[in-house]
PDB file of C-alpha atoms in Angstrom:
ATOM      1  CA  MET A  51     -28.873  25.571  -2.080  1.00 87.00           C
ATOM      2  CA  LEU A  52     -29.277  25.625  -6.038  1.00 85.00           C
ATOM      3  CA  ARG A  53     -28.092  29.378  -5.867  1.00 91.00           C
ATOM      4  CA  ASP A  54     -25.082  28.373  -4.275  1.00 94.00           C
ATOM      5  CA  ILE A  55     -24.204  25.543  -6.527  1.00 93.00           C
ATOM      6  CA  ALA A  56     -24.714  28.033  -9.647  1.00 93.00           C
ATOM      7  CA  LEU A  57     -22.402  30.735  -8.047  1.00 95.00           C
ATOM      8  CA  ALA A  58     -19.854  28.014  -7.424  1.00 96.00           C
ATOM      9  CA  ARG A  59     -19.934  27.271 -11.074  1.00 95.00           C
ATOM     10  CA  GLY A  60     -19.323  30.629 -12.153  1.00 96.00           C
ATOM     11  CA  VAL A  61     -22.693  32.092 -12.618  1.00 94.00           C
ATOM     12  CA  ALA A  62     -23.058  35.909 -12.268  1.00 96.00           C
ATOM     13  CA  PRO A  63     -25.257  36.616  -9.275  1.00 95.00           C
ATOM     14  CA  GLU A  64     -27.258  39.176 -11.402  1.00 94.00           C
ATOM     15  CA  ASN A  65     -28.255  36.230 -13.634  1.00 91.00           C
ATOM     16  CA  ILE A  66     -29.814  34.105 -10.743  1.00 91.00           C
ATOM     17  CA  LEU A  67     -33.463  34.899 -10.002  1.00 89.00           C
ATOM     18  CA  LEU A  68     -35.227  33.250  -7.000  1.00 90.00           C
ATOM     19  CA  THR A  69     -38.903  32.550  -6.512  1.00 92.00           C
ATOM     20  CA  THR A  70     -40.748  32.789  -3.452  1.00 89.00           C
ATOM     21  CA  PRO A  71     -41.315  29.250  -1.682  1.00 91.00           C
ATOM     22  CA  ALA A  72     -43.699  27.043  -3.646  1.00 93.00           C
ATOM     23  CA  GLN A  73     -45.455  23.918  -2.499  1.00 93.00           C
ATOM     24  CA  ASN A  74     -46.316  22.372  -5.894  1.00 92.00           C
ATOM     25  CA  THR A  75     -45.874  22.665  -9.660  1.00 93.00           C
ATOM     26  CA  ALA A  76     -48.603  25.225  -9.845  1.00 93.00           C
ATOM     27  CA  GLU A  77     -47.307  27.826  -7.370  1.00 95.00           C
ATOM     28  CA  GLU A  78     -43.609  27.415  -8.929  1.00 95.00           C
ATOM     29  CA  ALA A  79     -45.097  28.153 -12.433  1.00 97.00           C
ATOM     30  CA  GLN A  80     -47.005  31.160 -10.895  1.00 96.00           C
ATOM     31  CA  ALA A  81     -44.000  32.375  -9.145  1.00 96.00           C
ATOM     32  CA  ILE A  82     -41.755  32.388 -12.175  1.00 96.00           C
ATOM     33  CA  ALA A  83     -44.465  33.837 -14.478  1.00 97.00           C
ATOM     34  CA  ALA A  84     -44.617  36.863 -12.089  1.00 95.00           C
ATOM     35  CA  MET A  85     -40.828  37.389 -12.612  1.00 94.00           C
ATOM     36  CA  LEU A  86     -40.884  37.317 -16.432  1.00 94.00           C
ATOM     37  CA  PRO A  87     -42.349  38.835 -19.197  1.00 95.00           C
ATOM     38  CA  PRO A  88     -45.397  37.059 -20.695  1.00 93.00           C
ATOM     39  CA  GLY A  89     -44.381  34.526 -23.231  1.00 94.00           C
ATOM     40  CA  ALA A  90     -40.774  34.197 -21.640  1.00 95.00           C
ATOM     41  CA  ARG A  91     -38.952  31.001 -23.055  1.00 96.00           C
ATOM     42  CA  ILE A  92     -37.671  28.987 -20.110  1.00 95.00           C
ATOM     43  CA  GLY A  93     -35.829  25.695 -19.562  1.00 93.00           C
ATOM     44  CA  LEU A  94     -38.380  23.449 -17.684  1.00 94.00           C
ATOM     45  CA  VAL A  95     -36.348  20.729 -15.757  1.00 92.00           C
ATOM     46  CA  THR A  96     -38.100  18.075 -14.224  1.00 92.00           C
ATOM     47  CA  SER A  97     -38.668  14.382 -14.188  1.00 90.00           C
ATOM     48  CA  ALA A  98     -39.510  12.917 -17.544  1.00 90.00           C
ATOM     49  CA  PHE A  99     -42.499  11.308 -15.972  1.00 88.00           C
ATOM     50  CA  HIS A 100     -43.787  14.519 -14.592  1.00 90.00           C
ATOM     51  CA  MET A 101     -43.180  16.699 -17.625  1.00 94.00           C
ATOM     52  CA  PRO A 102     -46.213  16.544 -19.640  1.00 93.00           C
ATOM     53  CA  ARG A 103     -48.077  17.975 -16.628  1.00 92.00           C
ATOM     54  CA  ALA A 104     -45.515  20.309 -15.946  1.00 95.00           C
ATOM     55  CA  LEU A 105     -45.562  21.670 -19.371  1.00 96.00           C
ATOM     56  CA  THR A 106     -49.427  22.297 -19.182  1.00 94.00           C
ATOM     57  CA  VAL A 107     -49.034  24.161 -15.969  1.00 95.00           C
ATOM     58  CA  PHE A 108     -46.341  26.555 -17.178  1.00 97.00           C
ATOM     59  CA  ARG A 109     -47.998  27.154 -20.440  1.00 96.00           C
ATOM     60  CA  ASP A 110     -51.043  27.896 -18.571  1.00 95.00           C
ATOM     61  CA  GLN A 111     -49.093  30.760 -16.869  1.00 96.00           C
ATOM     62  CA  GLY A 112     -48.101  32.242 -20.207  1.00 97.00           C
ATOM     63  CA  LEU A 113     -44.687  30.960 -20.275  1.00 97.00           C
ATOM     64  CA  ASP A 114     -43.016  29.128 -23.120  1.00 98.00           C
ATOM     65  CA  PRO A 115     -41.311  26.237 -21.700  1.00 97.00           C
ATOM     66  CA  ARG A 116     -38.477  24.070 -23.284  1.00 97.00           C
ATOM     67  CA  PRO A 117     -38.548  20.810 -21.943  1.00 96.00           C
ATOM     68  CA  ILE A 118     -35.416  19.390 -20.252  1.00 94.00           C
ATOM     69  CA  ALA A 119     -36.543  15.897 -18.857  1.00 92.00           C
ATOM     70  CA  VAL A 120     -34.502  14.157 -16.302  1.00 89.00           C
ATOM     71  CA  ASP A 121     -34.925  11.150 -13.976  1.00 81.00           C
ATOM     72  CA  TYR A 122     -36.122   8.832 -16.718  1.00 70.00           C
ATOM     73  CA  ARG A 123     -37.689   5.785 -14.991  1.00 65.00           C
ATOM     74  CA  GLN A 124     -36.431   2.819 -17.177  1.00 64.00           C
ATOM     75  CA  ASN A 125     -35.212  -0.597 -15.946  1.00 63.00           C
ATOM     76  CA  PHE A 126     -33.563  -2.504 -18.633  1.00 63.00           C
ATOM     77  CA  ASP A 127     -32.591  -5.508 -16.397  1.00 69.00           C
ATOM     78  CA  ALA A 128     -33.662  -9.096 -17.090  1.00 72.00           C
ATOM     79  CA  VAL A 129     -36.737 -10.191 -15.560  1.00 73.00           C
ATOM     80  CA  SER A 130     -36.486 -12.645 -12.798  1.00 74.00           C
ATOM     81  CA  ILE A 131     -39.221 -14.453 -10.489  1.00 74.00           C
ATOM     82  CA  THR A 132     -38.763 -11.785  -7.751  1.00 72.00           C
ATOM     83  CA  ASP A 133     -40.260  -9.260 -10.268  1.00 70.00           C
ATOM     84  CA  ILE A 134     -43.712 -10.963  -9.736  1.00 73.00           C
ATOM     85  CA  ILE A 135     -43.510 -10.964  -5.877  1.00 77.00           C
ATOM     86  CA  PRO A 136     -45.168  -7.789  -4.235  1.00 77.00           C
ATOM     87  CA  SER A 137     -42.825  -5.311  -2.722  1.00 77.00           C
ATOM     88  CA  ALA A 138     -42.712  -1.974  -1.022  1.00 80.00           C
ATOM     89  CA  GLY A 139     -40.858  -0.473  -4.043  1.00 77.00           C
ATOM     90  CA  ALA A 140     -43.657  -1.508  -6.412  1.00 75.00           C
ATOM     91  CA  LEU A 141     -46.278  -0.021  -3.994  1.00 79.00           C
ATOM     92  CA  ASN A 142     -44.373   3.201  -4.022  1.00 80.00           C
ATOM     93  CA  GLN A 143     -44.288   3.012  -7.865  1.00 78.00           C
ATOM     94  CA  ILE A 144     -48.032   2.684  -8.014  1.00 82.00           C
ATOM     95  CA  SER A 145     -48.415   5.466  -5.655  1.00 85.00           C
ATOM     96  CA  LEU A 146     -46.353   7.722  -7.690  1.00 83.00           C
ATOM     97  CA  PHE A 147     -48.291   6.733 -11.016  1.00 84.00           C
ATOM     98  CA  THR A 148     -51.658   7.373  -9.290  1.00 88.00           C
ATOM     99  CA  ARG A 149     -50.684  10.752  -8.041  1.00 86.00           C
ATOM    100  CA  GLU A 150     -49.448  12.045 -11.646  1.00 84.00           C
ATOM    101  CA  MET A 151     -52.371  10.558 -13.320  1.00 85.00           C
ATOM    102  CA  ILE A 152     -54.711  12.298 -10.902  1.00 88.00           C
ATOM    103  CA  GLY A 153     -52.812  15.545 -11.250  1.00 85.00           C
ATOM    104  CA  ARG A 154     -52.935  15.320 -15.177  1.00 81.00           C
ATOM    105  CA  ALA A 155     -56.754  14.578 -14.947  1.00 88.00           C
ATOM    106  CA  TYR A 156     -57.080  17.742 -12.802  1.00 85.00           C
ATOM    107  CA  TYR A 157     -55.145  20.207 -14.901  1.00 80.00           C
ATOM    108  CA  ALA A 158     -57.160  18.453 -17.865  1.00 82.00           C
ATOM    109  CA  ILE A 159     -60.514  19.209 -16.568  1.00 85.00           C
ATOM    110  CA  ARG A 160     -60.179  22.584 -14.873  1.00 80.00           C
TER     111      ARG A 160
END
């Protein structure tokens, strides 16, 4: 799908490289490293929240990633009484945070 978008925006087909399917960040980094020379500089586009772990994983594969953070999780709305009431959205945010922290700990100790 992203290849089609790049082509529609005028990127030449010979400038588009596709990886094998990946299930997670580590597999994606391995697939990209297999396609490029060691130390290759790449733009790493991912969520700002996920960026620290992604940088570690890509560097471990011998790549030189330049962070391009997107999807900043910020909310500057005024605080209201509903902010302290438990919600499904808050549970989802705690789940996301917990998963990311476990991932960071895993890559730090492996």
